[in-house]
Amino acid sequence: MLLTVVKSKIEKACITGLRPNDDEMISIPLELIQAAGLYDHEKVLVTNLHNGRRFETVVIAGKPRSHQIELGGAAALLATIGDRITIISFAIMDDESARSFRPRSILLDKDNHQTTRPDTFFV
């Protein structure tokens, strides 16, 4: 049996820019991509904590240490600047691997700086 499990999560990111005329993407600073265990061009689910919308897009590495998280393409029409979002990636693995797998999760403050969090995944 194969299961789809959460692989990575960036919680409470704040949207700083919207570029509806650009390619479909979410631009995230490189250090946050690495901290969360995401990959450039990886498909992610984005949940908007302000309006409840959920959508899929792809991760693009943004300018390091810019603290800018921007949406491009149609995704930019589903949020406003200042909305807080959660970015989630998934992995498909067998039952045995899923039992021992631990997702990576980072929490951001209102300025998109990484904050400390407990060792547990779900807070």
Tab-separated table of C-alpha atoms in Angstrom:
chain	number	residue	atom	x	y	z
A	1	MET	CA	0.000	0.000	0.000
A	2	LEU	CA	1.199	3.522	-0.805
A	3	LEU	CA	0.222	6.508	1.315
A	4	THR	CA	0.375	10.231	0.696
A	5	VAL	CA	1.865	11.936	3.760
A	6	VAL	CA	2.873	15.490	4.657
A	7	LYS	CA	6.573	15.951	3.817
A	8	SER	CA	7.124	19.645	4.563
A	9	LYS	CA	5.204	22.577	5.955
A	10	ILE	CA	5.735	26.333	6.216
A	11	GLU	CA	3.170	27.726	8.637
A	12	LYS	CA	1.792	31.272	8.969
A	13	ALA	CA	3.755	32.763	6.047
A	14	CYS	CA	2.641	36.290	5.165
A	15	ILE	CA	1.957	37.200	1.515
A	16	THR	CA	4.086	40.215	0.570
A	17	GLY	CA	3.481	40.416	-3.172
A	18	LEU	CA	1.042	39.414	-5.911
A	19	ARG	CA	2.060	39.056	-9.560
A	20	PRO	CA	-0.979	37.802	-11.530
A	21	ASN	CA	0.734	38.384	-14.893
A	22	ASP	CA	3.703	36.142	-13.998
A	23	ASP	CA	3.957	32.362	-14.245
A	24	GLU	CA	1.991	30.248	-11.771
A	25	MET	CA	4.187	30.008	-8.652
A	26	ILE	CA	4.881	30.846	-5.039
A	27	SER	CA	8.218	32.574	-4.531
A	28	ILE	CA	9.861	31.725	-1.199
A	29	PRO	CA	13.328	32.824	-0.002
A	30	LEU	CA	15.904	30.087	-0.524
A	31	GLU	CA	16.776	29.690	3.170
A	32	LEU	CA	13.118	28.997	4.027
A	33	ILE	CA	12.841	26.482	1.184
A	34	GLN	CA	15.885	24.671	2.549
A	35	ALA	CA	14.757	24.868	6.191
A	36	ALA	CA	11.390	23.328	5.311
A	37	GLY	CA	12.883	20.629	3.085
A	38	LEU	CA	11.161	21.871	-0.066
A	39	TYR	CA	12.550	21.770	-3.606
A	40	ASP	CA	12.584	24.374	-6.356
A	41	HIS	CA	9.685	23.604	-8.760
A	42	GLU	CA	7.992	21.261	-6.253
A	43	LYS	CA	4.185	21.209	-6.301
A	44	VAL	CA	2.638	22.436	-3.046
A	45	LEU	CA	-0.789	22.949	-1.536
A	46	VAL	CA	-1.347	26.461	-0.184
A	47	THR	CA	-4.075	27.148	2.362
A	48	ASN	CA	-5.113	30.735	2.969
A	49	LEU	CA	-5.824	31.273	6.666
A	50	HIS	CA	-7.622	34.559	5.941
A	51	ASN	CA	-10.248	33.432	3.430
A	52	GLY	CA	-10.161	29.615	3.560
A	53	ARG	CA	-9.101	29.156	-0.057
A	54	ARG	CA	-6.878	26.205	-0.974
A	55	PHE	CA	-4.883	25.893	-4.187
A	56	GLU	CA	-1.898	24.130	-5.709
A	57	THR	CA	1.089	25.869	-7.257
A	58	VAL	CA	4.847	25.361	-7.621
A	59	VAL	CA	7.708	26.629	-5.457
A	60	ILE	CA	10.235	29.006	-6.982
A	61	ALA	CA	13.327	30.120	-5.048
A	62	GLY	CA	13.101	33.813	-4.242
A	63	LYS	CA	15.784	36.258	-3.227
A	64	PRO	CA	17.669	34.965	-0.165
A	65	ARG	CA	17.000	36.782	3.124
A	66	SER	CA	14.376	39.009	1.450
A	67	HIS	CA	11.537	37.702	3.648
A	68	GLN	CA	9.300	38.143	0.580
A	69	ILE	CA	6.675	35.511	-0.212
A	70	GLU	CA	4.884	36.238	-3.459
A	71	LEU	CA	2.198	34.534	-5.514
A	72	GLY	CA	2.186	34.555	-9.306
A	73	GLY	CA	-0.352	33.630	-11.974
A	74	ALA	CA	-3.890	32.605	-11.049
A	75	ALA	CA	-2.777	31.936	-7.453
A	76	ALA	CA	-2.252	35.688	-7.051
A	77	LEU	CA	-6.000	36.154	-7.485
A	78	LEU	CA	-6.745	33.964	-4.470
A	79	ALA	CA	-5.035	36.079	-1.812
A	80	THR	CA	-4.303	39.637	-0.783
A	81	ILE	CA	-1.115	41.156	0.562
A	82	GLY	CA	-0.938	40.458	4.291
A	83	ASP	CA	-2.853	37.164	4.168
A	84	ARG	CA	-1.318	34.416	6.287
A	85	ILE	CA	-0.899	31.076	4.516
A	86	THR	CA	0.331	27.557	5.137
A	87	ILE	CA	2.434	25.868	2.434
A	88	ILE	CA	2.334	22.055	2.439
A	89	SER	CA	4.191	19.486	0.349
A	90	PHE	CA	3.477	15.769	0.256
A	91	ALA	CA	5.369	12.543	-0.415
A	92	ILE	CA	4.155	9.133	-1.489
A	93	MET	CA	5.665	6.263	0.454
A	94	ASP	CA	4.979	2.737	1.516
A	95	ASP	CA	3.304	1.890	4.814
A	96	GLU	CA	6.558	0.972	6.574
A	97	SER	CA	8.327	4.193	5.563
A	98	ALA	CA	5.318	6.311	6.504
A	99	ARG	CA	5.292	4.901	10.050
A	100	SER	CA	8.792	6.190	10.814
A	101	PHE	CA	8.836	9.320	8.629
A	102	ARG	CA	8.919	12.705	10.370
A	103	PRO	CA	7.872	15.756	8.325
A	104	ARG	CA	9.804	19.019	8.500
A	105	SER	CA	7.855	22.055	9.592
A	106	ILE	CA	8.835	25.667	10.150
A	107	LEU	CA	6.802	28.489	11.652
A	108	LEU	CA	7.112	32.094	10.466
A	109	ASP	CA	6.288	35.313	12.277
A	110	LYS	CA	4.359	38.186	10.681
A	111	ASP	CA	7.539	39.412	8.954
A	112	ASN	CA	8.369	35.953	7.517
A	113	HIS	CA	11.246	35.332	9.900
A	114	GLN	CA	11.597	31.745	11.056
A	115	THR	CA	10.675	31.295	14.713
A	116	THR	CA	11.575	28.481	17.042
A	117	ARG	CA	9.104	25.691	17.581
A	118	PRO	CA	8.867	22.553	19.685
A	119	ASP	CA	10.266	19.287	18.338
A	120	THR	CA	6.793	17.962	17.659
A	121	PHE	CA	5.283	18.384	14.219
A	122	PHE	CA	1.748	19.251	15.255
A	123	VAL	CA	1.459	22.103	17.718
